[in-house]
Amino acid sequence: MAVTNVVGLQWGDEAKGKITDILSDQHDCVVRYNGGANAGHTVVWGDRKFALSLLPTGVLKPQVTSVIGNGVVVYPPRFIEEVTKLRDGGLDVGTNLLVSDKAHVILPYHMEEERLLEADSESQIGTTGRGIGPCYQDKVSRRFAIRVGDLLDAEHLRERLRVIVPYKNKLLAALGDAKSFDAESLVEEYLGYAEFLKPHITDTTRLLHDRIAAGKSILFEAAQGSLLDVDHGTFPYVTSSSSLPSGIWPGSGISARRLTRIIGVAKAYTSRVGRGPFPTELDNDLGERIRKVGREYGTVTGRPRRCGWFDAVAVKYTATLADVDEITLMLLDVLSGLDEVNIATSYLLDGKRIDHFPSDAATLARCMPVYDTMPGWSEDLTTARTPGDLPAAARAYVDRIAAVIGKPISIVSVGPDRDQTIHLKS
Ligand code: GDP
Ligand code: IMO
Ligand code: MG
């Protein structure tokens, strides 16, 4: 019985959506366990393209049970919008999509708080503006949180929001020129959403325990990347949840001991959205070229992604943290046509060579990458389908990355479509 995790090894957008989609055919359930609509996972089937933000990628397959686990923060209008769009596109989305009654709910005051905090250039993180951080903050501080299950009891929801909203209004007014919210209108608005969500809400922890007991296979789809993990990422320039496999246990209720396979997803180069240190960043024409060829613009916010060389110091760190069995190397086609390609294999920190990833962002910001420079390749890779189709220089680049990280590369991806995939081992 397969219990698999797909986890990003960089700063997000590694193409987890593509790998999850490919693997979802071999699993009964696909589970999101962290984050919310800050994620943007893209799936391409021929001329059809899907961008999933809050919903698990499994939702594209009617035979798969898709689960939004308790560790996710749910913005109901986004849930409704995504489901409606998929249904309008002819997909059968019914009770094969389930939401944990223990997942936390994002309300508009969360987004307003984030907007006001992000307006301060001193403390700005460069978030997606989806209310993710303020909602997780309410979860951890407990007093003012609303969970998905709370939406099912109108009187209870009214009582809760009558207490919470005046407090939030005071807080927001103290932060700046803020919108003020009315408890009664929010109750009515969210009860309307609850009608839509109701058939999908359940105790997903129990459901997953039952599925595992019945021998079903489960695929856990991480959002974000390991370098955005709230504990182990480049803090404070991270997200507010655990995007590593360690988030699975609290974020779904399934023991990490059940995992049979952990697949780390990495781009053949690096990208990052938002603020924070990025040692291999190419803030020049080459970075711009990679951005153009790789279409590196945020799925959620449309912001241009920062681009740079592959950072093997960072990926070795995250591959170890995530304890991956294998790595899938994505978007290799984007590097075609360069005379040389670089892989950062160590850093210079204040003139001294280090080969570990520093634990704080300020130190990382002082690190200069030390590169292994390799010959590039001119061939277009997008039609390559077997290992033998890869030019020798591209294959050498892949092999060098695997050797530096010390993990096998099982898949090389050469285009967004599910067919543009090369399996290096079965
Ligand atoms: P995720 O958040 O990790 O699921 O990744 P995103 O969907 O945000 O970003 C990955 C982007 O790269 C998407 O636009 C994919 O369609 C695209 N993509 C995936 N694999 C490849 C590939 O091998 N080559 C190219 N050129 N694009 C790819
Ligand atoms: P997927 O799942 C890339 C980044 C934001 C910001 C930081 C905090 O598509 O890989 P947040 O809104 O979470 O408080 O923002 O994290 N970020 C992502 N970057 N891909 C993502 O998701 C991201 N989710 C959050 O840009 O720097
Ligand atoms: Mg993304």
Tab-separated table of N, CA and C in Angstrom, residues 44-108:
chain	number	residue	atom	x	y	z
A	44	VAL	N	-1.107	20.385	-16.822
A	44	VAL	CA	-1.374	20.565	-18.254
A	44	VAL	C	-1.616	19.196	-18.888
A	45	TRP	N	-2.789	19.081	-19.506
A	45	TRP	CA	-3.121	17.875	-20.280
A	45	TRP	C	-3.374	18.332	-21.709
A	46	GLY	N	-2.415	18.172	-22.575
A	46	GLY	CA	-2.599	18.629	-23.959
A	46	GLY	C	-2.942	20.114	-23.976
A	47	ASP	N	-4.108	20.451	-24.578
A	47	ASP	CA	-4.445	21.881	-24.643
A	47	ASP	C	-5.269	22.342	-23.440
A	48	ARG	N	-5.443	21.470	-22.433
A	48	ARG	CA	-6.172	21.890	-21.217
A	48	ARG	C	-5.181	22.213	-20.117
A	49	LYS	N	-5.426	23.354	-19.451
A	49	LYS	CA	-4.534	23.763	-18.362
A	49	LYS	C	-5.376	24.055	-17.132
A	50	PHE	N	-4.974	23.524	-15.999
A	50	PHE	CA	-5.691	23.755	-14.752
A	50	PHE	C	-4.734	24.415	-13.755
A	51	ALA	N	-5.224	25.439	-13.070
A	51	ALA	CA	-4.420	26.061	-12.009
A	51	ALA	C	-5.186	25.878	-10.704
A	52	LEU	N	-4.670	25.010	-9.848
A	52	LEU	CA	-5.346	24.725	-8.583
A	52	LEU	C	-4.652	25.470	-7.462
A	53	SER	N	-5.448	26.051	-6.604
A	53	SER	CA	-4.851	26.866	-5.561
A	53	SER	C	-5.140	26.270	-4.184
A	54	LEU	N	-6.421	26.127	-3.873
A	54	LEU	CA	-6.817	25.569	-2.573
A	54	LEU	C	-7.117	24.076	-2.673
A	55	LEU	N	-7.570	23.653	-3.849
A	55	LEU	CA	-8.002	22.256	-3.987
A	55	LEU	C	-6.822	21.337	-4.272
A	56	PRO	N	-6.878	20.112	-3.741
A	56	PRO	CA	-5.824	19.140	-4.064
A	56	PRO	C	-5.853	18.808	-5.559
A	57	THR	N	-4.704	18.503	-6.110
A	57	THR	CA	-4.606	18.214	-7.542
A	57	THR	C	-5.421	16.979	-7.942
A	58	GLY	N	-5.652	16.079	-6.991
A	58	GLY	CA	-6.453	14.878	-7.270
A	58	GLY	C	-7.866	15.185	-7.728
A	59	VAL	N	-8.339	16.398	-7.495
A	59	VAL	CA	-9.730	16.751	-7.820
A	59	VAL	C	-10.002	16.657	-9.328
A	60	LEU	N	-8.934	16.613	-10.120
A	60	LEU	CA	-9.110	16.491	-11.568
A	60	LEU	C	-9.518	15.073	-11.973
A	61	LYS	N	-9.398	14.127	-11.037
A	61	LYS	CA	-9.727	12.725	-11.342
A	61	LYS	C	-10.942	12.303	-10.498
A	62	PRO	N	-12.074	12.038	-11.121
A	62	PRO	CA	-13.279	11.709	-10.341
A	62	PRO	C	-13.133	10.449	-9.487
A	63	GLN	N	-12.270	9.534	-9.886
A	63	GLN	CA	-12.110	8.287	-9.120
A	63	GLN	C	-11.258	8.464	-7.874
A	64	VAL	N	-10.609	9.638	-7.743
A	64	VAL	CA	-9.730	9.904	-6.601
A	64	VAL	C	-10.514	10.668	-5.523
A	65	THR	N	-10.326	10.294	-4.257
A	65	THR	CA	-10.898	11.093	-3.169
A	65	THR	C	-9.892	12.179	-2.834
A	66	SER	N	-10.317	13.422	-2.921
A	66	SER	CA	-9.419	14.540	-2.646
A	66	SER	C	-9.762	15.131	-1.288
A	67	VAL	N	-8.735	15.349	-0.484
A	67	VAL	CA	-8.966	15.767	0.891
A	67	VAL	C	-8.215	17.053	1.200
A	68	ILE	N	-8.953	18.035	1.728
A	68	ILE	CA	-8.322	19.232	2.279
A	68	ILE	C	-8.194	18.958	3.774
A	69	GLY	N	-6.977	18.683	4.207
A	69	GLY	CA	-6.751	18.240	5.583
A	69	GLY	C	-6.900	19.365	6.589
A	70	ASN	N	-6.877	18.991	7.865
A	70	ASN	CA	-7.083	19.965	8.949
A	70	ASN	C	-5.978	21.014	9.026
A	71	GLY	N	-4.808	20.714	8.426
A	71	GLY	CA	-3.699	21.670	8.488
A	71	GLY	C	-3.804	22.800	7.474
A	72	VAL	N	-4.832	22.723	6.621
A	72	VAL	CA	-5.011	23.738	5.570
A	72	VAL	C	-5.881	24.876	6.113
A	73	VAL	N	-5.655	26.095	5.610
A	73	VAL	CA	-6.541	27.209	5.954
A	73	VAL	C	-7.423	27.511	4.739
A	74	VAL	N	-8.731	27.516	4.983
A	74	VAL	CA	-9.709	27.502	3.890
A	74	VAL	C	-10.419	28.850	3.764
A	75	TYR	N	-10.345	29.415	2.573
A	75	TYR	CA	-11.127	30.627	2.292
A	75	TYR	C	-12.335	30.175	1.469
A	76	PRO	N	-13.529	30.112	2.080
A	76	PRO	CA	-14.674	29.494	1.402
A	76	PRO	C	-14.991	30.070	0.021
A	77	PRO	N	-14.945	31.414	-0.187
A	77	PRO	CA	-15.254	31.893	-1.543
A	77	PRO	C	-14.317	31.311	-2.595
A	78	ARG	N	-13.073	31.100	-2.200
A	78	ARG	CA	-12.096	30.526	-3.133
A	78	ARG	C	-12.445	29.064	-3.439
A	79	PHE	N	-12.874	28.344	-2.403
A	79	PHE	CA	-13.283	26.947	-2.575
A	79	PHE	C	-14.425	26.883	-3.595
A	80	ILE	N	-15.416	27.748	-3.388
A	80	ILE	CA	-16.599	27.754	-4.255
A	80	ILE	C	-16.203	28.121	-5.691
A	81	GLU	N	-15.345	29.126	-5.801
A	81	GLU	CA	-14.908	29.583	-7.126
A	81	GLU	C	-14.176	28.469	-7.885
A	82	GLU	N	-13.266	27.791	-7.169
A	82	GLU	CA	-12.484	26.746	-7.851
A	82	GLU	C	-13.354	25.567	-8.255
A	83	VAL	N	-14.248	25.157	-7.330
A	83	VAL	CA	-15.122	24.020	-7.641
A	83	VAL	C	-16.029	24.377	-8.816
A	84	THR	N	-16.585	25.587	-8.782
A	84	THR	CA	-17.513	26.006	-9.838
A	84	THR	C	-16.814	26.036	-11.196
A	85	LYS	N	-15.593	26.545	-11.183
A	85	LYS	CA	-14.839	26.625	-12.440
A	85	LYS	C	-14.582	25.226	-13.019
A	86	LEU	N	-14.218	24.298	-12.130
A	86	LEU	CA	-13.954	22.933	-12.607
A	86	LEU	C	-15.235	22.304	-13.149
A	87	ARG	N	-16.346	22.526	-12.414
A	87	ARG	CA	-17.631	21.964	-12.879
A	87	ARG	C	-18.019	22.580	-14.217
A	88	ASP	N	-17.820	23.887	-14.358
A	88	ASP	CA	-18.136	24.553	-15.628
A	88	ASP	C	-17.281	23.988	-16.761
A	89	GLY	N	-16.079	23.529	-16.394
A	89	GLY	CA	-15.187	22.944	-17.402
A	89	GLY	C	-15.500	21.473	-17.662
A	90	GLY	N	-16.595	20.974	-17.067
A	90	GLY	CA	-17.045	19.613	-17.349
A	90	GLY	C	-16.521	18.555	-16.396
A	91	LEU	N	-15.826	18.966	-15.318
A	91	LEU	CA	-15.308	17.963	-14.381
A	91	LEU	C	-16.361	17.625	-13.329
A	92	ASP	N	-16.330	16.374	-12.928
A	92	ASP	CA	-17.311	15.888	-11.970
A	92	ASP	C	-16.741	16.067	-10.553
A	93	VAL	N	-17.067	17.190	-9.917
A	93	VAL	CA	-16.572	17.426	-8.547
A	93	VAL	C	-17.748	17.353	-7.588
A	94	GLY	N	-17.809	16.272	-6.833
A	94	GLY	CA	-18.891	16.085	-5.866
A	94	GLY	C	-18.291	15.763	-4.515
A	95	THR	N	-18.834	14.723	-3.887
A	95	THR	CA	-18.318	14.377	-2.557
A	95	THR	C	-17.029	13.548	-2.647
A	96	ASN	N	-16.450	13.484	-3.845
A	96	ASN	CA	-15.071	12.972	-3.961
A	96	ASN	C	-14.090	14.046	-3.475
A	97	LEU	N	-14.606	15.242	-3.180
A	97	LEU	CA	-13.790	16.317	-2.609
A	97	LEU	C	-14.276	16.573	-1.188
A	98	LEU	N	-13.382	16.388	-0.223
A	98	LEU	CA	-13.773	16.517	1.189
A	98	LEU	C	-12.892	17.525	1.915
A	99	VAL	N	-13.492	18.191	2.896
A	99	VAL	CA	-12.779	19.206	3.675
A	99	VAL	C	-12.872	18.834	5.144
A	100	SER	N	-11.759	18.940	5.827
A	100	SER	CA	-11.753	18.620	7.248
A	100	SER	C	-12.572	19.624	8.046
A	101	ASP	N	-13.387	19.099	8.970
A	101	ASP	CA	-14.130	19.995	9.874
A	101	ASP	C	-13.182	20.710	10.837
A	102	LYS	N	-11.932	20.232	10.911
A	102	LYS	CA	-10.957	20.863	11.817
A	102	LYS	C	-10.064	21.885	11.102
A	103	ALA	N	-10.242	22.035	9.787
A	103	ALA	CA	-9.441	23.040	9.066
A	103	ALA	C	-9.912	24.426	9.501
A	104	HIS	N	-9.019	25.386	9.473
A	104	HIS	CA	-9.376	26.745	9.916
A	104	HIS	C	-9.857	27.594	8.744
A	105	VAL	N	-10.705	28.568	9.098
A	105	VAL	CA	-11.374	29.367	8.067
A	105	VAL	C	-10.748	30.758	7.979
A	106	ILE	N	-10.500	31.191	6.758
A	106	ILE	CA	-10.005	32.555	6.520
A	106	ILE	C	-11.210	33.477	6.347
A	107	LEU	N	-11.177	34.581	7.078
A	107	LEU	CA	-12.232	35.595	6.969
A	107	LEU	C	-11.629	36.858	6.381
A	108	PRO	N	-12.469	37.775	5.903
A	108	PRO	CA	-11.902	38.955	5.216
A	108	PRO	C	-11.015	39.812	6.114
